[in-house]
XYZ file of C-alpha atoms in Angstrom:
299
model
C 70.482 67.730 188.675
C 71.906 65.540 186.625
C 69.966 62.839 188.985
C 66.538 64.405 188.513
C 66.755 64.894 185.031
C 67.734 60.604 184.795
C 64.936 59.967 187.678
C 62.350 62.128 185.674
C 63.513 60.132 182.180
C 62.530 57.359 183.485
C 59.839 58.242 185.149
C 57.939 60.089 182.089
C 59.597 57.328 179.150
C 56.390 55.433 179.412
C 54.190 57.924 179.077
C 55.911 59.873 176.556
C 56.030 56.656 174.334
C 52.311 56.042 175.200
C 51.603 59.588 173.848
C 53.807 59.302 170.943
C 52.150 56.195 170.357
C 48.772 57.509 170.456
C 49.886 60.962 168.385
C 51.076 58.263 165.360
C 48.067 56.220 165.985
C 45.440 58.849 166.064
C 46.713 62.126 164.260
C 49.657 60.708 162.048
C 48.735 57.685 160.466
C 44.853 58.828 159.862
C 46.400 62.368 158.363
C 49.072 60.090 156.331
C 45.956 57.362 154.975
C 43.932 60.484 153.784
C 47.154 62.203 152.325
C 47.736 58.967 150.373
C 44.199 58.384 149.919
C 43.784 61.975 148.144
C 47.249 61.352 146.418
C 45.771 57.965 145.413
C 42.406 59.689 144.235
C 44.305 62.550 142.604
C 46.340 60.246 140.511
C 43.873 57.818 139.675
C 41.561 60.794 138.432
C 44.570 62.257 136.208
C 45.158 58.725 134.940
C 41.665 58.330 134.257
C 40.709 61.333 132.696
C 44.303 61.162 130.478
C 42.568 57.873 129.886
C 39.434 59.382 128.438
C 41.058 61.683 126.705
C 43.240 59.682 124.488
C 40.501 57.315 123.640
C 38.283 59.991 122.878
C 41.516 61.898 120.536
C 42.063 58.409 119.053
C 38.517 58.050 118.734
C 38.049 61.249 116.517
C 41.167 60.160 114.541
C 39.827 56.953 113.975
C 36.306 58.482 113.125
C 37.788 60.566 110.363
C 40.111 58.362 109.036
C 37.061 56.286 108.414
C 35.032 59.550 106.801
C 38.274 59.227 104.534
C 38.021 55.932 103.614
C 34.282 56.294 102.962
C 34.920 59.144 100.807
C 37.743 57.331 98.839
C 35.129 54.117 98.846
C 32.475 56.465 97.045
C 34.924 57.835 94.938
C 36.249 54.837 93.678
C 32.805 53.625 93.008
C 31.946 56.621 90.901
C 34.714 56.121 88.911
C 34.500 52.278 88.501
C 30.430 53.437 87.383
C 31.531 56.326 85.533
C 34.261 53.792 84.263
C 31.383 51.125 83.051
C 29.033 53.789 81.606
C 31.661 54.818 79.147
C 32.866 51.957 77.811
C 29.436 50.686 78.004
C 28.146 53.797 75.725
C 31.623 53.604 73.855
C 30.712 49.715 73.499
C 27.033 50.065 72.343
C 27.673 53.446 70.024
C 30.677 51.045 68.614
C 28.347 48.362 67.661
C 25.577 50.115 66.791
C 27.856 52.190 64.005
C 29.260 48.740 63.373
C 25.708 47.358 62.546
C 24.459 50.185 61.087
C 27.967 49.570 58.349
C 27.264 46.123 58.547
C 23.245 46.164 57.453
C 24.476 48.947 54.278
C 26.936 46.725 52.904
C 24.275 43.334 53.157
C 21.251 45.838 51.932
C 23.117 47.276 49.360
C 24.447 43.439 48.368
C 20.990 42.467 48.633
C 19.363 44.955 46.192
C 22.012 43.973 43.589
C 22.057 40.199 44.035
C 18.033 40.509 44.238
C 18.378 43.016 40.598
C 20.543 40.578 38.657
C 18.612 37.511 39.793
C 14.768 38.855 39.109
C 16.478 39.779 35.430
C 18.041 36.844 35.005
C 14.752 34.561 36.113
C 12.836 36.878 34.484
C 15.043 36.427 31.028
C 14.802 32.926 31.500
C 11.172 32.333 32.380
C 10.362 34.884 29.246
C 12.658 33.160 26.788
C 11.765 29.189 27.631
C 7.621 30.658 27.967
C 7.973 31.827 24.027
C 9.718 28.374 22.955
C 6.870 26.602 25.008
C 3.903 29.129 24.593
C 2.704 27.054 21.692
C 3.410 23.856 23.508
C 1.224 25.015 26.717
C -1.530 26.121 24.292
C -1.878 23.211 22.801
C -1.845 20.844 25.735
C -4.530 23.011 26.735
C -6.260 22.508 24.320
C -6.011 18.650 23.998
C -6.460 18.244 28.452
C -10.017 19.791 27.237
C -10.568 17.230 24.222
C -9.668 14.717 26.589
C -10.819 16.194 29.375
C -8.036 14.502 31.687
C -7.503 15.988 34.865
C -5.534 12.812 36.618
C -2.659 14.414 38.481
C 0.564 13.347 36.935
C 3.524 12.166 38.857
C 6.397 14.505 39.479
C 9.101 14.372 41.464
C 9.365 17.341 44.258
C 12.237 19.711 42.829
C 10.228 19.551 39.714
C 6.943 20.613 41.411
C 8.965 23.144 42.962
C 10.571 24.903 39.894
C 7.450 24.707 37.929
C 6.027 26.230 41.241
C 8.857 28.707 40.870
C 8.037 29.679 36.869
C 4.541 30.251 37.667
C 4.903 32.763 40.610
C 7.254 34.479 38.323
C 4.473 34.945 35.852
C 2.225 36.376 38.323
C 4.819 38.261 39.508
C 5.302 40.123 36.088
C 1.376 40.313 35.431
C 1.146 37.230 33.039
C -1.755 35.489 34.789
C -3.171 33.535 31.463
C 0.106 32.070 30.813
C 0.584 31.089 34.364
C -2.874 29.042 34.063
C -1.526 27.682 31.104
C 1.474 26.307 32.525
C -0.132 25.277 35.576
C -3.036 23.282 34.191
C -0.878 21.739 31.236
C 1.179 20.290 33.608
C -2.418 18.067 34.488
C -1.677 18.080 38.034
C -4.441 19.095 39.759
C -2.655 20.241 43.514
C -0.726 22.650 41.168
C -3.603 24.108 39.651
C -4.714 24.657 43.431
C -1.409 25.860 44.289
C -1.937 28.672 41.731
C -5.449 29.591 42.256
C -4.818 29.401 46.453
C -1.990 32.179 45.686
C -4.604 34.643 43.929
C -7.852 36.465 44.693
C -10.635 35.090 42.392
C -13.008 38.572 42.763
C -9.921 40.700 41.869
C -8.716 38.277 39.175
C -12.476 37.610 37.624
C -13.252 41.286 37.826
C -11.318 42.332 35.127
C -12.688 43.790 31.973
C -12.167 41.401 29.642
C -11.791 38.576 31.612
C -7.400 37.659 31.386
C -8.579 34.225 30.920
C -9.264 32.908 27.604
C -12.198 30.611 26.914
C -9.866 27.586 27.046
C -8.598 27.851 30.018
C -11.662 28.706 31.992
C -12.704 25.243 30.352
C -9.560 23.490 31.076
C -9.726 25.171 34.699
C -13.706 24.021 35.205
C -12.526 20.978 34.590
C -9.804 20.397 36.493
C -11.331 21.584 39.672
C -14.486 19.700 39.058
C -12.145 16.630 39.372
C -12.072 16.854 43.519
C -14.610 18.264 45.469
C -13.898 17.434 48.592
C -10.691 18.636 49.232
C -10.642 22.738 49.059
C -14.199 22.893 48.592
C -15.090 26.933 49.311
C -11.237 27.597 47.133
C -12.744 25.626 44.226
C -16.290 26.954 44.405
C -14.991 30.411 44.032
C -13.708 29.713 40.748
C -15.728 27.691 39.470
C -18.478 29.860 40.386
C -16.245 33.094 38.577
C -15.148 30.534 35.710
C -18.630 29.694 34.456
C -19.919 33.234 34.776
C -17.615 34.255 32.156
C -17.925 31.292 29.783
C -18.885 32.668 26.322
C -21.608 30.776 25.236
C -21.382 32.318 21.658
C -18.066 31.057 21.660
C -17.426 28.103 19.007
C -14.603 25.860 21.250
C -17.087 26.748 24.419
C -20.061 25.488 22.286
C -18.198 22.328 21.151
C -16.848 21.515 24.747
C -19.080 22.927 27.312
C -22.148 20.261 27.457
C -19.330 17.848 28.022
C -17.387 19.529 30.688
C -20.283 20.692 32.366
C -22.186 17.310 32.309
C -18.322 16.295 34.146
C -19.096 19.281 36.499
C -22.906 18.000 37.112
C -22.361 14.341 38.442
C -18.735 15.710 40.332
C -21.330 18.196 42.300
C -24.015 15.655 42.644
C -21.944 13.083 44.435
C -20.489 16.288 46.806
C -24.277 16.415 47.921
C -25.422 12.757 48.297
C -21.711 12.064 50.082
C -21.701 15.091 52.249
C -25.214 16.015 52.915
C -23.951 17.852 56.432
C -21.267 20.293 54.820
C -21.467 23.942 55.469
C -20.771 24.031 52.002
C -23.611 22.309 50.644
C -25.664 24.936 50.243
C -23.082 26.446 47.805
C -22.291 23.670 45.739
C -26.164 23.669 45.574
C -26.292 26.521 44.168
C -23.943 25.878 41.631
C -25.335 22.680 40.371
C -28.437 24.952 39.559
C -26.275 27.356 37.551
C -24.564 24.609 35.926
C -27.834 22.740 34.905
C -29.027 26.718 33.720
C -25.830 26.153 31.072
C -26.826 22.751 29.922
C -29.314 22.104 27.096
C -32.552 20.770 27.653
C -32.854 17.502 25.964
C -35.087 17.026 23.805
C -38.145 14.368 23.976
């Protein structure tokens, strides 16, 4: 027995290896590679999709840590505006109460430096005008006699404070004695300066005339001086001046022929010199009323 069991060992030992062989090769190790491969699949499926999973969790808390940030990012920018639009109101309404302070105290400085000093020139002008009214009158008078009209020479501050004195006079309504001042000073660009600063149809349309009969003579004649240089200023007041002379007047009966005769050649050498002038049609015009004033000599 023991025999046939050896005999039939070794007689099936190759074929049961050959089967066992093929069992491993065909059934085993197939079933094993699928087991793995599923075990494989499995894990790599769970790996992935733990994967996913965290990067999508880390994705939301990335996604609202940045809504966070955002938020704090537009709420630091509301208060860095809200920030600038307060001091910048608190800045402005500073400076604009400042300013508002500021302009009181100069105005109110103003009014009373501007009060004293009108009194005071005012004062001064009225007092030295009385101690030279006389003076003024009379050199008036005698620029008429001598009917000089050459400007004098005067240095510029003087110019300027007699400048000054005059305005003052028209300031305070005393127009005759600012013509007196200006045309005894016998500087004819200040007797322009004065007439430039008023309105000859408002000044001439007075009733009475503020000008006395001397100085409309003494201001004909000064004018009349210069006829080219402010032509149309000059023929307004001449034109004004000579419609209210006075012929009744004694002085204006003593001096006119003589001033006016002055006035006659001045106008006729405008025409021959400047025969083109837009103004010579006006300055024609007042040679005829000039020559109207004259008397007619006789044969």
């Amino acid at each position: 027995m023991e025999v046939l069991s050896l005999s039939l060992l070794t007689t099936l030992r190759p074929n049961i290896s050959e089967v066992c062989k093929d069992i491993f090769t065909q059934i085993v190790i197939p079933r094993c590679e699928k087991a793995l491969d599923r075990i494989f699949l499995q894990v790599h499926e769970t790996f992935t999709q733990g994967t996913t999973d965290y990067i999508s969790q880390l994705q939301k808390e990335l996604d609202k840590m940045r809504q966070q940030l955002v938020k704090g990012s537009e709420l630091l920018a509301e208060y860095e505006t809200s920030s600038r639009q307060t001091r910048d109101k608190l800045s402005l309404s500073l400076q604009s109460e400042l300013q508002i302070n500021i302009q009181k105290t100069l105005n109110s400085m103003q009014d009373y430096v501007n009060k004293k000093l009108t009194e005071t020139i005012k004062d001064s002008i009225s007092k030295e005008f009385q101690s030279h009214k006389s003076l003024i009158e009379d050199s008036v008078l005698s620029a008429v006699r001598s009917r000089a009209v050459t400007p004098a020479s005067h240095i510029v501050d003087q110019m300027q404070i007699i400048q000054a004195q005059i305005m003052q006079l028209v300031a305070t309504g005393q127009i005759n004695a600012a013509f007196q001042q200006a045309l005894s000073a016998s500087d004819l660009n200040l007797v322009v300066y004065l007439c430039d600063k008023l309105n000859p149809e408002q000044l001439f349309r007075q009733n009475p005339c503020p000008l006395p009969q001397a100085v409309l003579l003494s201001l004909i004649q000064q004018l009349s001086a210069d006829m080219t240089n402010h032509t149309d200023l000059k023929y307004k007041y001449l034109e004004e001046a000579i419609m209210n002379l006075d012929t009744n007047n004694s002085m204006t009966k003593e001096h006119l022929p003589g001033i006016l005769s002055t006035l006659q050649k001045q106008l006729n050498s405008f025409l021959s010199h400047n025969p083109g002038s837009k103004y010579y049609r006006k300055i024609k015009m007042l040679l005829m009323m000039t020559q109207s004033l004259l008397p007619v000599p006789t044969k």
